[in-house]
GROMACS .gro file of C-alpha atoms in nm:
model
  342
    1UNK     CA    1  -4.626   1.911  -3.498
    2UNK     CA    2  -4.785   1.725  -3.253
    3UNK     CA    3  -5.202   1.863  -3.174
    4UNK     CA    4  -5.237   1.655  -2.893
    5UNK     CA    5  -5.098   1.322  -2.686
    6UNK     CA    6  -5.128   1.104  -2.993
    7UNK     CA    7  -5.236   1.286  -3.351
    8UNK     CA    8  -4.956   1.473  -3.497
    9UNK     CA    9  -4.899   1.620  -3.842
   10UNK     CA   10  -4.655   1.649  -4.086
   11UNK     CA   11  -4.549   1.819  -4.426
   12UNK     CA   12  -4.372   1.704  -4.733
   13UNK     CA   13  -4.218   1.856  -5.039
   14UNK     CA   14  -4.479   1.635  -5.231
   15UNK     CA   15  -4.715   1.936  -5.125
   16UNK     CA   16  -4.938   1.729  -4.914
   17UNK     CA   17  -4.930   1.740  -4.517
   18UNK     CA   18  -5.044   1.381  -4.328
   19UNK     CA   19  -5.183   1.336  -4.024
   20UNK     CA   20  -5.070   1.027  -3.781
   21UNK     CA   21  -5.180   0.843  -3.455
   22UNK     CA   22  -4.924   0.744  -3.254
   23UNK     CA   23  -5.138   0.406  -3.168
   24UNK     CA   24  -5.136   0.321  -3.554
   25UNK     CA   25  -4.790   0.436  -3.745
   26UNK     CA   26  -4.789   0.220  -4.010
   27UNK     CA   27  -5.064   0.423  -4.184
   28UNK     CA   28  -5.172   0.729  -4.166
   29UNK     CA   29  -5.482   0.911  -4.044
   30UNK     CA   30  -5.569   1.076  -4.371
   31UNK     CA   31  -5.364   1.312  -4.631
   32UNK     CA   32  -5.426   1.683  -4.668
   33UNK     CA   33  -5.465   1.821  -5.048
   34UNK     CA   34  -5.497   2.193  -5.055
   35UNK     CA   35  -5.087   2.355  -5.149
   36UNK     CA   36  -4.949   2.370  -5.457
   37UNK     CA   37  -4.567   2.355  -5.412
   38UNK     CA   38  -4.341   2.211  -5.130
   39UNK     CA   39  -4.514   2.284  -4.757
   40UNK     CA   40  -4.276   2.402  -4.475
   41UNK     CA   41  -4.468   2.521  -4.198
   42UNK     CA   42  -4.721   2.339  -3.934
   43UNK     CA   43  -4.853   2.512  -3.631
   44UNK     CA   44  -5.108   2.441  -3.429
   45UNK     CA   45  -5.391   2.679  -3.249
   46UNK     CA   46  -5.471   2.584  -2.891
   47UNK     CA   47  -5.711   2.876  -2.864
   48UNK     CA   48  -5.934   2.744  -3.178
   49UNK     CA   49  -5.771   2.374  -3.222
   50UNK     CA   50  -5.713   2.462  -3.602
   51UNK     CA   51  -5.392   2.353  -3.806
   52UNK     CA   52  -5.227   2.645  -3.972
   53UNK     CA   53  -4.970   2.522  -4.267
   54UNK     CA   54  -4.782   2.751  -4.528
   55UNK     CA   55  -4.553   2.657  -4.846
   56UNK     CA   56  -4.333   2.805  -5.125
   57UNK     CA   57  -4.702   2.882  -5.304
   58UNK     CA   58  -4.734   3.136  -5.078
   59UNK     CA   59  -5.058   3.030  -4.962
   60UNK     CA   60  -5.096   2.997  -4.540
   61UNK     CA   61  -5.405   2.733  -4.535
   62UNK     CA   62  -5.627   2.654  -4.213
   63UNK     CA   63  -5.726   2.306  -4.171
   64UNK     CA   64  -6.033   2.241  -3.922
   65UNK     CA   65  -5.858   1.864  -3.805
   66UNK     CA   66  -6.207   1.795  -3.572
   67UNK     CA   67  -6.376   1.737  -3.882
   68UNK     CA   68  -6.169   1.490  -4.021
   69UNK     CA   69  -6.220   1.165  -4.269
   70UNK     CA   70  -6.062   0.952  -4.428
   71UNK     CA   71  -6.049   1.206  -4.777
   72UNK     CA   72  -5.914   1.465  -4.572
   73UNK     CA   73  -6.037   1.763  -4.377
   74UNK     CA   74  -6.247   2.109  -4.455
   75UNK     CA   75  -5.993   2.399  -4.511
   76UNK     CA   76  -5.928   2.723  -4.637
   77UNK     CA   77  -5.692   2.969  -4.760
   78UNK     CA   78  -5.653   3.214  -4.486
   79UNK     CA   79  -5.336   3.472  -4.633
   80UNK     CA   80  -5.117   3.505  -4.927
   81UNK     CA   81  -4.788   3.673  -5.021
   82UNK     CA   82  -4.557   3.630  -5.255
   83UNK     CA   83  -4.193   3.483  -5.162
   84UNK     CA   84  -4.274   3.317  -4.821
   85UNK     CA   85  -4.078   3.092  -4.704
   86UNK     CA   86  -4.101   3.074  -4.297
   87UNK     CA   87  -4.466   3.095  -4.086
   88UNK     CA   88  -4.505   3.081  -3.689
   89UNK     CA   89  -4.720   3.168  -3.415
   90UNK     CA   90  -4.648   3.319  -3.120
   91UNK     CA   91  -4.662   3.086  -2.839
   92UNK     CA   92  -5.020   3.254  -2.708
   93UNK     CA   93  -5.155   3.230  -3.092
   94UNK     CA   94  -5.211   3.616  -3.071
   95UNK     CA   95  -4.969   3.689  -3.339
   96UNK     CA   96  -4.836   3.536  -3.707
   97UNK     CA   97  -4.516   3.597  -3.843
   98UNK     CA   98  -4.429   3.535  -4.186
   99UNK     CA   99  -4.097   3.595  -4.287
  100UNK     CA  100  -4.025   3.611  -4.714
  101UNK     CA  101  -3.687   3.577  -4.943
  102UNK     CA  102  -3.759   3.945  -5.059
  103UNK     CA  103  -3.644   4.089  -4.680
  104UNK     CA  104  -3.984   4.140  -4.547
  105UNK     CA  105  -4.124   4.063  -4.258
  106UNK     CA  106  -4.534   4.052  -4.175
  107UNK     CA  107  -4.693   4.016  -3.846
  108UNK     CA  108  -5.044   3.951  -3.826
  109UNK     CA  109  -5.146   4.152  -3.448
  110UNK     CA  110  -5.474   4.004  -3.284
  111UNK     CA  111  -5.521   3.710  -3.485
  112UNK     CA  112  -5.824   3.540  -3.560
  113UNK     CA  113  -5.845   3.238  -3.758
  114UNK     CA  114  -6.162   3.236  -3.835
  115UNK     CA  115  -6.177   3.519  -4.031
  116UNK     CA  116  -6.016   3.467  -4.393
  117UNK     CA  117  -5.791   3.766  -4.518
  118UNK     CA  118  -5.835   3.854  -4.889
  119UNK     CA  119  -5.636   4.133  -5.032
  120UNK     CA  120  -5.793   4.442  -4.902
  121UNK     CA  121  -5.991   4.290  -4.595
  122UNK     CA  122  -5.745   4.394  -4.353
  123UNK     CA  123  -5.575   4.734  -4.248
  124UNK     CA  124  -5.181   4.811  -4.230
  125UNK     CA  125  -5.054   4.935  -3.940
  126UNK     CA  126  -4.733   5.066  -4.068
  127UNK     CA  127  -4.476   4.974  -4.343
  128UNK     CA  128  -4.084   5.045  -4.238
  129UNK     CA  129  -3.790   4.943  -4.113
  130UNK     CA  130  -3.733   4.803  -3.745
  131UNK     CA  131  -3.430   5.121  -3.666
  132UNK     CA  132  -3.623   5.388  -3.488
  133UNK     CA  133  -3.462   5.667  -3.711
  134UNK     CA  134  -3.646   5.597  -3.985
  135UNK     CA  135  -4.055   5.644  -4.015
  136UNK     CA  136  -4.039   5.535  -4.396
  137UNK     CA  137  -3.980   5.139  -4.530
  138UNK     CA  138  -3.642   5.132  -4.745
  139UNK     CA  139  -3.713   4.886  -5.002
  140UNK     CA  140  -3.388   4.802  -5.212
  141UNK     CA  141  -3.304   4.539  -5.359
  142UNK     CA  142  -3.375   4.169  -5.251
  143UNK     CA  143  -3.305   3.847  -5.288
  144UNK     CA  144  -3.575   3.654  -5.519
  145UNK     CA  145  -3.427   3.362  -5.457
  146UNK     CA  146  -3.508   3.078  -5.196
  147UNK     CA  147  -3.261   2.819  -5.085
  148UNK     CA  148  -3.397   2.496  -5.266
  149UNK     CA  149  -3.692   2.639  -5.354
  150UNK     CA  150  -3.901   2.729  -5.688
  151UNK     CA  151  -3.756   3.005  -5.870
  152UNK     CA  152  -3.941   3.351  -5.820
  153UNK     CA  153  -3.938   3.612  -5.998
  154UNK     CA  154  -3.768   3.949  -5.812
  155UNK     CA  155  -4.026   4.183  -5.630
  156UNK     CA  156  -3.978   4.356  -5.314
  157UNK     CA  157  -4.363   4.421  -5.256
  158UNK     CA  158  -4.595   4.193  -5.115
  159UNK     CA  159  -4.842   4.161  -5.302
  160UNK     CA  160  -5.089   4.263  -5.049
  161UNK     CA  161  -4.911   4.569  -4.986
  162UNK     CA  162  -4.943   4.635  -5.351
  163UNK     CA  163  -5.292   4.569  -5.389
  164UNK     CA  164  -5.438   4.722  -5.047
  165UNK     CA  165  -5.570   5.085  -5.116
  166UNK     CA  166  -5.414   5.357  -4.957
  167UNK     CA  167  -5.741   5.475  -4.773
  168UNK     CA  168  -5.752   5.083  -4.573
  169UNK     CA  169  -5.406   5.142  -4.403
  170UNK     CA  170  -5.463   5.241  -4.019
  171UNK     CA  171  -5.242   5.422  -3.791
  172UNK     CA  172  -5.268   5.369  -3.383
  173UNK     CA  173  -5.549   5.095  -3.296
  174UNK     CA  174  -5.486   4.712  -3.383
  175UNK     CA  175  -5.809   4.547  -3.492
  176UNK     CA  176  -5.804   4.181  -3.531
  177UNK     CA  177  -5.588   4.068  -3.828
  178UNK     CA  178  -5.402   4.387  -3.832
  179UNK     CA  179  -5.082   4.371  -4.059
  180UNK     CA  180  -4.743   4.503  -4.000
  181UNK     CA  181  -4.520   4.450  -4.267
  182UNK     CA  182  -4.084   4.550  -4.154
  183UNK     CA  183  -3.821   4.523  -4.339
  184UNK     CA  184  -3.596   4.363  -4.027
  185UNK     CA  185  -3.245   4.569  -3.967
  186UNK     CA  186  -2.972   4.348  -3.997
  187UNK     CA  187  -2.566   4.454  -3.984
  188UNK     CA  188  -2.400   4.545  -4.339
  189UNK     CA  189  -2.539   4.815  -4.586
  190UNK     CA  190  -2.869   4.869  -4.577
  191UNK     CA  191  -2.925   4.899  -4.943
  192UNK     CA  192  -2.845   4.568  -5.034
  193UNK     CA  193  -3.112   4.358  -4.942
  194UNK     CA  194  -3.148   4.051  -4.736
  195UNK     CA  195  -3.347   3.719  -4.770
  196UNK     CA  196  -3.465   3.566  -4.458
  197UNK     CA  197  -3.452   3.175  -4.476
  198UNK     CA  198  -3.496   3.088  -4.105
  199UNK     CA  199  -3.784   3.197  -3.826
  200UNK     CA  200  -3.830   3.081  -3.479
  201UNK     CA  201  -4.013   3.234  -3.168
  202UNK     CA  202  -3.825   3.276  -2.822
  203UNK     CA  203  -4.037   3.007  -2.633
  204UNK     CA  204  -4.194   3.277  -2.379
  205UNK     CA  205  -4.304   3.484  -2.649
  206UNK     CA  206  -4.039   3.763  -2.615
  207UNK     CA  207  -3.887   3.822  -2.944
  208UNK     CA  208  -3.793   3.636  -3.250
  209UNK     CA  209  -3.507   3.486  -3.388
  210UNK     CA  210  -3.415   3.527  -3.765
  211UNK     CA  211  -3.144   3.337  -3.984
  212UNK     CA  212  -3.058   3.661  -4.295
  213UNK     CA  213  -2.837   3.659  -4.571
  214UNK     CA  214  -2.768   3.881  -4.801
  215UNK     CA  215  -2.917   3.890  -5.171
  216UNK     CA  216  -2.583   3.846  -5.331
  217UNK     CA  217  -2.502   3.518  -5.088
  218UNK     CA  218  -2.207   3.674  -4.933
  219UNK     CA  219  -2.262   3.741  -4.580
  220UNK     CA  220  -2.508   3.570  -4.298
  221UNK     CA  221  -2.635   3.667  -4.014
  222UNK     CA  222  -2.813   3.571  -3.680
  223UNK     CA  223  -3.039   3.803  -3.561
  224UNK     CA  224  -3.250   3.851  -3.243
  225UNK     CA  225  -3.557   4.097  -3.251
  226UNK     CA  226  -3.738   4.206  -2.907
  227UNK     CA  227  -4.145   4.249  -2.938
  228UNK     CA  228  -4.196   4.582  -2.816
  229UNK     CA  229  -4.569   4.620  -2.744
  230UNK     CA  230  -4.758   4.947  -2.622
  231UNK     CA  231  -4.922   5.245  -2.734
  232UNK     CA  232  -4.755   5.402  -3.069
  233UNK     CA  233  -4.486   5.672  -2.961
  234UNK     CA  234  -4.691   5.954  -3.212
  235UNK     CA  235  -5.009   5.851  -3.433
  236UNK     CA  236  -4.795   5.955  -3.766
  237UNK     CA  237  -4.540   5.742  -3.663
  238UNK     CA  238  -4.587   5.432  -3.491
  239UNK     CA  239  -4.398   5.211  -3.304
  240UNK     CA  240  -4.235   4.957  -3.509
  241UNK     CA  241  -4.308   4.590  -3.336
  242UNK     CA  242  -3.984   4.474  -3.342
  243UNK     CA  243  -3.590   4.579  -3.222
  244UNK     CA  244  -3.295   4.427  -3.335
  245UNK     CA  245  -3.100   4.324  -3.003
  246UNK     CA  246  -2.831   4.092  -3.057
  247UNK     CA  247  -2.646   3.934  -3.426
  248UNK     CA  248  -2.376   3.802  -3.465
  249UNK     CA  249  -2.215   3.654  -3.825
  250UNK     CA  250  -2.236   3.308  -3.947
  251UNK     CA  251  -2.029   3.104  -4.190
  252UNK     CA  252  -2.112   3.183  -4.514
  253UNK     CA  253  -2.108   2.824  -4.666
  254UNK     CA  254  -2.355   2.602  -4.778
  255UNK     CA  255  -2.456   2.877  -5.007
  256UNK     CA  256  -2.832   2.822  -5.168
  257UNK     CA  257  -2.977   2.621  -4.851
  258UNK     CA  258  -3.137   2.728  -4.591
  259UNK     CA  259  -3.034   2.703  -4.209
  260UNK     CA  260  -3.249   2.596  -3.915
  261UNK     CA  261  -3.169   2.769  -3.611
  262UNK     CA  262  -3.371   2.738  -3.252
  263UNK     CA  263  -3.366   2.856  -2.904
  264UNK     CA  264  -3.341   2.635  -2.622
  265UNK     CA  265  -3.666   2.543  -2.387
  266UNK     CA  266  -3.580   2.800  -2.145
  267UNK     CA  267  -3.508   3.054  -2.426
  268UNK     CA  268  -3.186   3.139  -2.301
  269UNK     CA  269  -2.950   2.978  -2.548
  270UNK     CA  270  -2.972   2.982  -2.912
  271UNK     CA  271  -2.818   2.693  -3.122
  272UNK     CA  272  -2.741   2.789  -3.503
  273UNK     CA  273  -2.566   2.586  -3.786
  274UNK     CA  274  -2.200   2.701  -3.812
  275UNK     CA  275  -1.968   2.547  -4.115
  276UNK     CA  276  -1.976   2.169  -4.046
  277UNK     CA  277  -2.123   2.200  -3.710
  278UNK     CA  278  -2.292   2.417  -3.435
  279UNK     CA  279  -2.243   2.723  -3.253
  280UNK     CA  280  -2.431   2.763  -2.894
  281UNK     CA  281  -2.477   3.092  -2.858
  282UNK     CA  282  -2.624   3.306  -2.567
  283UNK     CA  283  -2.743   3.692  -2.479
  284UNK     CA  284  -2.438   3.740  -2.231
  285UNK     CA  285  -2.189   3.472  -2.138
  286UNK     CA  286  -2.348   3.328  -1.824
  287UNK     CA  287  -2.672   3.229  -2.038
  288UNK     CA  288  -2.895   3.525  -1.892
  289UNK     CA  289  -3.243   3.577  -1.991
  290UNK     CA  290  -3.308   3.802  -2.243
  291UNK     CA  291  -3.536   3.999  -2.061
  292UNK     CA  292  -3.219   4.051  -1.787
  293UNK     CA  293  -2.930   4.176  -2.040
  294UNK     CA  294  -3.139   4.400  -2.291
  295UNK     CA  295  -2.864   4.620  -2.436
  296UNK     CA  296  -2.975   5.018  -2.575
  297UNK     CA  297  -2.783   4.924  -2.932
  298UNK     CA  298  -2.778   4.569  -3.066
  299UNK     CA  299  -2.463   4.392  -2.911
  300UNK     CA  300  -2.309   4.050  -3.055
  301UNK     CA  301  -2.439   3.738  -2.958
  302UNK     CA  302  -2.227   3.548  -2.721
  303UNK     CA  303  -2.025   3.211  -2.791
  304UNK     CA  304  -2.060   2.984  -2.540
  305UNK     CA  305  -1.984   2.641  -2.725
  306UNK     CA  306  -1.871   2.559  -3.085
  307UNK     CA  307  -1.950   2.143  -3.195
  308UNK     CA  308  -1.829   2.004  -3.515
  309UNK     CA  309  -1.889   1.634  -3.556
  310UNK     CA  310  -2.027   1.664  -3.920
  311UNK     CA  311  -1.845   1.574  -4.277
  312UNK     CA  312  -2.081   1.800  -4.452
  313UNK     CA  313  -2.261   2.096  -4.412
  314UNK     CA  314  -2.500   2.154  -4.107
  315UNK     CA  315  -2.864   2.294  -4.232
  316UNK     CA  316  -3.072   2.226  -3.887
  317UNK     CA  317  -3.032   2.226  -3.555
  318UNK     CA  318  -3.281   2.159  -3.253
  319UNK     CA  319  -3.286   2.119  -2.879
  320UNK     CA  320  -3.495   1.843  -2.669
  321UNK     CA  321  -3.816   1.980  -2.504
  322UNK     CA  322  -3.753   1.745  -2.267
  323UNK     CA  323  -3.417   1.593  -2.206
  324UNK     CA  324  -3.039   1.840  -2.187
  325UNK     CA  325  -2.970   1.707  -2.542
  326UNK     CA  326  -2.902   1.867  -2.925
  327UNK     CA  327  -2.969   1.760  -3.225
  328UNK     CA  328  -2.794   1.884  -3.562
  329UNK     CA  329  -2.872   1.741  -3.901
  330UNK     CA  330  -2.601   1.791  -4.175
  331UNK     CA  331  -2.648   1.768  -4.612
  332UNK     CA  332  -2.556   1.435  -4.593
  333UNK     CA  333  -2.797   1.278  -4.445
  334UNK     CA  334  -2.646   1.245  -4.120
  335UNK     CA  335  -2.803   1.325  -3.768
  336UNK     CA  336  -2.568   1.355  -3.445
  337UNK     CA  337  -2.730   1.387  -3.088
  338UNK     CA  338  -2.526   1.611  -2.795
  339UNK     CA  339  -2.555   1.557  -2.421
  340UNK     CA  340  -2.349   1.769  -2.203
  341UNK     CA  341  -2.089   1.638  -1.950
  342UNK     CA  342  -2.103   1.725  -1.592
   0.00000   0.00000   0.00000
């Protein structure tokens, strides 16, 4: 994750993250000590300039990167859950997502860094699923597991939810730090309970994209989740955040890992691992925004390209921010680049 022209950061299963200076690769700038078990996650907060990281521990730290040395840099632990596996900000840092391998979903609403959220210190909005038929959270059974990850033991409460007295939850306003916690509707029973491995942002802040499969490893899915903002329809029963729009089924192989998916730059295409390559998949089939083919029920994903150049199977995928070009890693090891031909 890049913070500015030249310092950028990165994270390691060896639970450390590093920062680097573009003018100086063959050492880095210093070594941040502060997670437990393998890190996953880097964002970055324009708004404050402070480096947000999560891991398998659970822990999402904040690391002030202006006050640097050479032993590292002040931090703190800002949130905890229990079976995270994904964090993100939306692209205006007003919101964090954290997505867990027990089928919930938690969005932090008005966010502000600076405060520190210990169990109790912050309100819930509302607890339920993301179909608008339902005002009460189904909780079921999950999957405990996380796709290379340390084992966990099953629980389908967060343990803030647990924790957080019944008298602190809120319905209607959003203070700062506010927590919504969904359990994201995805196709298949609904009793059977979903991990989700994979979460990315739509680039203009419009909804988010989820990689799901089931707790019993059978089925996978691609979902894509509109952010509905506004007033709560009734004050007993708000507004969930989120709306499932589009899904569509992946290939269940590669059972156990977990599968990058992105959007494009433009957010109009999505690519997604697929077998022993890549799907490109897209709203409606002339690439449309999303904002321009919203359907009233979720509708299937479109396929607008399928790309198998790998031996093995595919586990990320990525677009240039810059250049018309894909990338796709596979289990072996082996990276293969895309351009299109006109």
């Amino acid at each position: 994750r890049f913070l500015d022209n030249r310092l950028f950061a990165t994270c390691s299963d060896d639970t450390t993250i590093a920062l680097w200076d573009l003018r100086k690769l063959n050492t880095k700038v210093c070594t941040l000590h502060g997670h437990t078990s393998w890190v996953k996650n880097i964002e970055y907060d324009t708004n404050t300039r402070l480096l947000v990281t999560s891991g398998f521990d659970g822990n999402v730290i904040i690391w002030d990167t202006n006050r640097c040395t050479e032993d590292g840099c002040p931090h703190k632990k800002f949130f905890h859950t229990r079976f995270l596996m994904r964090m993100r900000l939306t692209p205006d840092c007003s919101k964090m997502l954290i997505s867990t391998s027990s089928g919930y979903l938690l969005i932090l609403h008005d966010l502000d860094l600076n405060k520190s959220l210990e169990v109790g210190s912050y309100p819930i909005l509302r607890a339920r699923r993301t179909t608008s038929s339902s005002d009460i959270m189904s909780s079921g059974s999950s999957a405990a597991r996380a796709a290379g990850s340390p084992c966990h033991q099953n629980d389908t409460t967060p343990l803030s939810e647990k924790q957080l007295p019944r008298s602190s939850q809120r319905e209607g306003g959003s203070p700062r730090n506010s927590l919504e916690v969904l359990t994201p509707e995805v196709p298949g029973e609904r009793d059977r309970g979903n991990c989700i491995t994979s979460l990315q942002l739509h680039p203009k802040g419009w909804a988010t994209l989820l990689r799901c499969s089931s707790n019993t490893d059978d089925q996978e899915w691609t979902c894509v989740y509109e952010f509905q903002e506004g007033a709560p329809v009734r004050p007993v029963s708000p507004r969930c955040s989120l709306r499932l729009t589009h899904c569509i089924e992946e290939a269940n192989v590669g059972r156990g890992y977990i599968k990058e998916l992105c959007f494009s730059p433009d957010g109009r295409m999505i690519s997604s691992p697929h077998g022993f390559g890549i799907r490109l998949l897209g709203f409606d089939a002339h690439c449309s925004e999303l904002v321009d083919c919203l359907p009233k029920e979720a509708s299937p994903l479109k396929e607008i390209r399928s790309l198998y150049s790998h031996n093995d199977v595919v586990l990320t995928t990525k677009f240039s921010p810059t250049h018309c070009q894909i990338a796709s890693g596979c289990l072996s090891g082996r990276v293969s680049l895309y351009q299109p031909k006109f």
